Coordinates of C-alpha atoms and ligand atoms in Angstrom, one line a residue:
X5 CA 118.2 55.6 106.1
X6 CA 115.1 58.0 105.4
X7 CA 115.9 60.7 102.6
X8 CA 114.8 64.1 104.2
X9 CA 115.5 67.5 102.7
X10 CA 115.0 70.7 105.3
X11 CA 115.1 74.3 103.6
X12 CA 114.0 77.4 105.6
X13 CA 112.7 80.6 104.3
X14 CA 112.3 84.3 106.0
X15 CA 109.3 86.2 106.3
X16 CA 109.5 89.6 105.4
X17 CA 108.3 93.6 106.2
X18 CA 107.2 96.1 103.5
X19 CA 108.5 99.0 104.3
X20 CA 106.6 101.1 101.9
X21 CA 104.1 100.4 99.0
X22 CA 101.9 97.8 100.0
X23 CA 98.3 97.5 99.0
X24 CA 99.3 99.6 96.4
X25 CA 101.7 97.5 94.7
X26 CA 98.5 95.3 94.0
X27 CA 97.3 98.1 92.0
X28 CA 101.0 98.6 90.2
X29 CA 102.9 100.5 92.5
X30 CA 106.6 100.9 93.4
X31 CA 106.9 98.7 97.0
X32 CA 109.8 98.0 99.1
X33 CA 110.4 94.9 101.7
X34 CA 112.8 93.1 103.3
X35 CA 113.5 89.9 104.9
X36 CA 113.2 89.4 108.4
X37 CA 115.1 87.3 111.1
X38 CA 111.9 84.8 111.8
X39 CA 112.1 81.5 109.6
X40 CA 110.0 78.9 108.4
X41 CA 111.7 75.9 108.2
X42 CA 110.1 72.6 105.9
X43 CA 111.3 69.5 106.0
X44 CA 110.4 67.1 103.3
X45 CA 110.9 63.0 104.1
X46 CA 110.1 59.8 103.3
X47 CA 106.5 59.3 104.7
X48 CA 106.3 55.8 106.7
X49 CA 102.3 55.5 106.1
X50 CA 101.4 54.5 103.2
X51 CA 99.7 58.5 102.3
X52 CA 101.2 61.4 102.0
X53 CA 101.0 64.4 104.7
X54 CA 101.4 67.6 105.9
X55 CA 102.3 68.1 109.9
X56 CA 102.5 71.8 111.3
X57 CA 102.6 72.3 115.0
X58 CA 100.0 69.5 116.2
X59 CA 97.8 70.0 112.7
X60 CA 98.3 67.1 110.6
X61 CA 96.4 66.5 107.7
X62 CA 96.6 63.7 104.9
X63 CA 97.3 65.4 101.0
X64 CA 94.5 64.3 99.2
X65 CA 91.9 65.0 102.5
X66 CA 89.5 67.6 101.1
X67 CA 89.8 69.0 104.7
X68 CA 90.3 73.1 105.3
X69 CA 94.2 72.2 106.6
X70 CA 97.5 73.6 104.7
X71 CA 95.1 74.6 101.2
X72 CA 98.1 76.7 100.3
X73 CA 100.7 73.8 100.7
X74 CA 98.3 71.6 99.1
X75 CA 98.4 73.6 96.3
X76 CA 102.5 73.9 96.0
X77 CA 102.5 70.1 96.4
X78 CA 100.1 69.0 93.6
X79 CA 101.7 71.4 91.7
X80 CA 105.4 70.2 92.3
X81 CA 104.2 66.7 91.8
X82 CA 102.2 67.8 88.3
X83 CA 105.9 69.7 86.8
X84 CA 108.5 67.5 88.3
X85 CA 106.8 64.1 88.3
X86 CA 108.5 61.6 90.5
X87 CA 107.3 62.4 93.5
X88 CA 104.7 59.8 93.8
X89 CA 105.8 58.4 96.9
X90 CA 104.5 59.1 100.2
X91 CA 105.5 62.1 101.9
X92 CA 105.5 63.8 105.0
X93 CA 105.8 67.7 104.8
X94 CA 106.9 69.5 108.3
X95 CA 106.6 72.8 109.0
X96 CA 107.9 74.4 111.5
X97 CA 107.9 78.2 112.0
X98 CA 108.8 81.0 114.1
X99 CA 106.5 83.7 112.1
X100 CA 102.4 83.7 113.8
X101 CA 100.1 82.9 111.0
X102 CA 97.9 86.0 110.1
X103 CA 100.3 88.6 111.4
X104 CA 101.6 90.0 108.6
X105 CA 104.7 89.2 108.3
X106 CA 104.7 87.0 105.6
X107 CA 103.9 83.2 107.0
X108 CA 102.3 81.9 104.1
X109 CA 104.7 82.9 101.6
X110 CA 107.4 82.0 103.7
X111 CA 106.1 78.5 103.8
X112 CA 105.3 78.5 100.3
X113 CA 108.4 78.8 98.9
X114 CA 109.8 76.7 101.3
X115 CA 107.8 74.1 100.6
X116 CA 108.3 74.2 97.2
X117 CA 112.3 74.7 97.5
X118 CA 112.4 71.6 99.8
X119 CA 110.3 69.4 97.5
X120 CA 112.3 70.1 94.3
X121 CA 115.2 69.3 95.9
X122 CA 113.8 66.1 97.8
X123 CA 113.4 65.1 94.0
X124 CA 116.9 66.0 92.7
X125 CA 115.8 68.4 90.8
X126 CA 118.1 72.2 90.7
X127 CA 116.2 74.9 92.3
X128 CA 115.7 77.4 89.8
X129 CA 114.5 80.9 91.3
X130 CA 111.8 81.6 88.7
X131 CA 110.2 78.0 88.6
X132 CA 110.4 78.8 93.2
X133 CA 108.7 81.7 92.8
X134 CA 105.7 80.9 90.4
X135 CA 105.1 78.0 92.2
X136 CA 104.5 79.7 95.8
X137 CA 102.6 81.8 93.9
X138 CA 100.0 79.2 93.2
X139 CA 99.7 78.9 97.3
X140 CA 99.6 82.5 98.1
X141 CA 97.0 83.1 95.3
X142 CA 94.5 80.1 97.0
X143 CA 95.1 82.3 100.3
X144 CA 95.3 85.6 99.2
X145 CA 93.3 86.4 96.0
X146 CA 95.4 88.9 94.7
X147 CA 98.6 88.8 96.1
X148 CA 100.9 91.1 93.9
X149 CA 104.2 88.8 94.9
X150 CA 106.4 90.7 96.8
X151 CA 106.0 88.4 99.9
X152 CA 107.1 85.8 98.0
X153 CA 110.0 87.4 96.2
X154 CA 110.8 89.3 99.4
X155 CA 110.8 85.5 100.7
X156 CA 113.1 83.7 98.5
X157 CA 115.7 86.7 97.9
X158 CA 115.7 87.8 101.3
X159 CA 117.5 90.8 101.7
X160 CA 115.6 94.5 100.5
X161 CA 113.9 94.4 97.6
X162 CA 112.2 97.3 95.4
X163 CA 108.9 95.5 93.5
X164 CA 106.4 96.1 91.2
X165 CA 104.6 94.1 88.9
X166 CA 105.5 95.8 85.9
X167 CA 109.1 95.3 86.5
X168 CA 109.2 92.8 88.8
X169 CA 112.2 92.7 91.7
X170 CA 115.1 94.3 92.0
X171 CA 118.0 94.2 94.7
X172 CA 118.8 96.8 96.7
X173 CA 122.1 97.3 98.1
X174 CA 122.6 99.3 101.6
X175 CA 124.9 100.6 103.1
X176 CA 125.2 99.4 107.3
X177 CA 122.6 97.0 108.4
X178 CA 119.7 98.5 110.5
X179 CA 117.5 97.8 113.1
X180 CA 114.0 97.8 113.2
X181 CA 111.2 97.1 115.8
X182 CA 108.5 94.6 114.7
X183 CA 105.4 94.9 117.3
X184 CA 102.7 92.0 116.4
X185 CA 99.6 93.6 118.3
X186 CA 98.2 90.0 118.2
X187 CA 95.1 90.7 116.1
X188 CA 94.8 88.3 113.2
X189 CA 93.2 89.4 110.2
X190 CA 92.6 88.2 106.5
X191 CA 94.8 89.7 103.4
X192 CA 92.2 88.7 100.7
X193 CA 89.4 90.7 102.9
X194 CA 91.7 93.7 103.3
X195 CA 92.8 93.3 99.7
X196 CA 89.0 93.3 98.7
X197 CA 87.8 96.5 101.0
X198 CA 91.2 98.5 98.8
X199 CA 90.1 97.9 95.5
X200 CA 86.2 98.7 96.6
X201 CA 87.9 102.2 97.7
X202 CA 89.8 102.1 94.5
X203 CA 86.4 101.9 92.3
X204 CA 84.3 104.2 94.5
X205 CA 87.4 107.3 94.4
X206 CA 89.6 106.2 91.5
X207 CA 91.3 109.9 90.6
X208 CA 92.1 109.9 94.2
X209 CA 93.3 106.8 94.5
X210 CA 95.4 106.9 91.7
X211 CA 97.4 110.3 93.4
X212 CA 97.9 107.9 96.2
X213 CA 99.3 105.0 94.4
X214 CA 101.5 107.2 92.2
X215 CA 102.8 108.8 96.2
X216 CA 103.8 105.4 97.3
X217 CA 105.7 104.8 94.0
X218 CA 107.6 107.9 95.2
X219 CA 107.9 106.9 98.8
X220 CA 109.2 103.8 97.3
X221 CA 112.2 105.4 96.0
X222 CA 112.5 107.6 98.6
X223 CA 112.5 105.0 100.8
X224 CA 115.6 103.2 98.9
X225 CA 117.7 106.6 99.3
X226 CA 116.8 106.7 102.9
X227 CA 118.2 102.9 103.3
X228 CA 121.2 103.5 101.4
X229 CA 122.2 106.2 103.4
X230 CA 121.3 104.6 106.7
X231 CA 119.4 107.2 107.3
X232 CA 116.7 106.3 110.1
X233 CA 115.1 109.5 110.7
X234 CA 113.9 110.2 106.7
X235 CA 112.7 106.6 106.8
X236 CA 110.7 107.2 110.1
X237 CA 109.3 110.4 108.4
X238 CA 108.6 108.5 105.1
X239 CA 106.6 105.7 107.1
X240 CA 104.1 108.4 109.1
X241 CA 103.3 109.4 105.9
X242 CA 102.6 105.8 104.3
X243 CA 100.6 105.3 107.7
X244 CA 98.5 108.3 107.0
X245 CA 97.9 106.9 103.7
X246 CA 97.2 103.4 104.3
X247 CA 94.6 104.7 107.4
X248 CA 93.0 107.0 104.4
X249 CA 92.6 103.8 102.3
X250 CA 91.1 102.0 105.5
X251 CA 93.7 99.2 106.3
X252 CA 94.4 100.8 109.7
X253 CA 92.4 100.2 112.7
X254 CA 91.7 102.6 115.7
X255 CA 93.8 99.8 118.2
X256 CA 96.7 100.4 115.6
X257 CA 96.6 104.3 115.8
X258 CA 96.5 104.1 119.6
X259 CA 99.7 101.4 119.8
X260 CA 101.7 103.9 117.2
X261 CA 100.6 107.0 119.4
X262 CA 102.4 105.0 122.5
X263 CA 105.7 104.4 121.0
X264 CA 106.1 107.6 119.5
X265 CA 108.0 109.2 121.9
X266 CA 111.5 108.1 120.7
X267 CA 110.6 106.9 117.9
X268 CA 111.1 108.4 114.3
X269 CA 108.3 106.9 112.6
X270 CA 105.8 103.5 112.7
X271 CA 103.5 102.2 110.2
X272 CA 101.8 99.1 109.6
X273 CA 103.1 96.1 107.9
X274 CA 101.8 94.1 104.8
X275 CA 98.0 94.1 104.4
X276 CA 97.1 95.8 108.1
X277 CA 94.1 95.6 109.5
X278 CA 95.7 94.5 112.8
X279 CA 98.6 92.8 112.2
X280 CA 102.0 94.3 112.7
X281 CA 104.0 97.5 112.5
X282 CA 107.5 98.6 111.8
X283 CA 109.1 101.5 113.9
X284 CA 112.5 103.4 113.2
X285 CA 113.7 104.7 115.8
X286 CA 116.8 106.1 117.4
X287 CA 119.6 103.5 118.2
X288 CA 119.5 104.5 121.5
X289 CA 115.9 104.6 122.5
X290 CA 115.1 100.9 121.1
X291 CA 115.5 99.2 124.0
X292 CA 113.2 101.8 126.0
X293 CA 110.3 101.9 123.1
X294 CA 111.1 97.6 123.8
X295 CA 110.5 97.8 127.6
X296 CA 108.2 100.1 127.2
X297 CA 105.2 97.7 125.9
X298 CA 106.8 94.2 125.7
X299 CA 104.5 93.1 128.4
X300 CA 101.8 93.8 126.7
X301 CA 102.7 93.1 123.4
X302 CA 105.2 89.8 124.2
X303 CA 105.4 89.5 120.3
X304 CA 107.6 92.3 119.8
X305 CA 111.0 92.1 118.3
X306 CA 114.4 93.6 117.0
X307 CA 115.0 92.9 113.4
X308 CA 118.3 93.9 111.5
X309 CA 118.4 94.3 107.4
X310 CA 119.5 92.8 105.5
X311 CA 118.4 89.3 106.3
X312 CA 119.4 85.9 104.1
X313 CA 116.3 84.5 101.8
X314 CA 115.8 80.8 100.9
X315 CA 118.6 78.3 102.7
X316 CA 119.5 74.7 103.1
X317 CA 119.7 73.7 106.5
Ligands
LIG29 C1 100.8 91.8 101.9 O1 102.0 91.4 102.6 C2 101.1 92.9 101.0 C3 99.9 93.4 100.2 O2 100.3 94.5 99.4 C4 99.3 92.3 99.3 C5 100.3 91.9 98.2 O3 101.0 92.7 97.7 O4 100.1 90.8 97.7 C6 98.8 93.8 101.1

């Protein structure tokens, strides 16, 4: 019998705060209902390897494949030890790659869940955490860690670096609509074009990070109320001030212009640039905002919060 361990792990939303929060800011995010699942086995070559939808390639390759689950693996093997047999790492997810919804950390802490386990070990949050870190910061360059705390906790979660994560409890689950508009686009680029904004205005800047703190907590009240219309109003005006900081794109302004009738608000989602956005909108016009450009944009999707975090499948 082959030992084989299978975790999955959520991707996630922010909701307010991003970019930002890399700077110290207040954030909020949430898990979302698209998974990454890794399975962890008993390798029958005689290397270990990493297999994602048709990639494979072989751990100590100096290839360009999986450097983020390189990095969690060498560094599970370096803590834990016994792990020097060969493996084969799956992954398998429902999340695109580059979309902003949190692939890479979902697969990070995944992967590093499902390999402390394979080895017997107790998963301890913390130990989860910093690890995944290690990938996202070999992708990322200065990822702030709500993705992967966002990740591993699932549910909503209000971040900052200073203080780190904290729970949030709401009220009635709500509903969301996640549009992917299909452009890819690189977090550590769009991380690296913020803080040149931040050095060339920092005054301003700093009146902007200190809003999104207070978005943040407006944000929370909103939730806890299950209040969709204040958290519609509260993201137009994080879009307007992610666009000022120039992580919105023209294509992204015209795609939030076409779902706003109905809708209460839309933003973009994690490091933008492309990617995704987020829309409340009334219970009753989700389905028409749906229909409305699902042909166009087939990657388009209901998501309810709260959502579960790391799990053993
Ligand atoms: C990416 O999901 C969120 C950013 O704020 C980066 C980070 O916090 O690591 C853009």
């Amino acid at each position: 019998l082959t030992k084989s361990v299978t975790v999955s792990a959520p991707g996630k939303i922010i909701l307010t705060g991003e970019h930002f929060v890399v700077h110290g800011s207040y954030a909020v995010a949430a898990a979302i209902n698209k998974r990454v699942r890794v399975t962890v086995s008993e390798s029958k070559e005689n290397h270990s390897s990493i297999v994602s939808s048709g990639l494979s390639s072989k751990l100590d390759s100096n290839d360009e494949k999986f450097p983020a689950t390189k990095a969690v693996i060498r560094q599970v093997q370096k803590e834990l030890g016994h792990l020097s047999e060969p493996l084969e790492v799956r992954i398998e997810s429902e999340i695109p790659a580059g979309s902003g919804l949190g692939s890479s950390a979902a697969v990070s802490i995944a992967c590093t869940a499902a390999l402390t386990r394979f080895v017997g070990s107790t998963i301890d949050p913390q130990f989860v955490s910093r690890i995944a870190m290690m990938g996202e910061k070999k992708v990322h360059g200065n990822p702030s860690g709500i993705d992967v705390e966002a990740s591993l906790r699932g549910g909503v979660i209000m971040f900052s670096r200073k203080d780190g994560v904290k729970t949030i409890q709401t009220k009635d689950a709500i509903q969301l609509i996640v549009i992917y508009s299909g452009k890819k686009r690189s977090t550590s680029r769009l991380i690296a074009e913020v803080a040149r904004r931040k050095r060339s205005y920092p005054n301003f800047f700093q009146l902007l990070a200190d809003s999104a703190s207070y978005q943040s907590r407006e944000v929370v009240d909103a939730l806890k109320d299950g209040d969709l219309q204040r958290l519609g109003w509260l993201f137009n005006i994080a879009q307007t001030e992610l666009d000022w900081i120039g992580v919105s794109t023209p294509f992204i302004d015209k795609l939030i212009e076409r779902i706003s009738i109905g809708s209460f608000g839309a933003k973009i989602t994690g490091a933008g640039g492309g990617g995704s956005i987020i829309v409340a909108a009334k219970p009753d016009a989700i389905s028409t905002i749906i229909n409305s450009i699902s042909e166009e944009y087939p990657q388009t999707f209901i998501t309810s919060i709260p959502q579960e975090g790391l799990r053993w499948e």
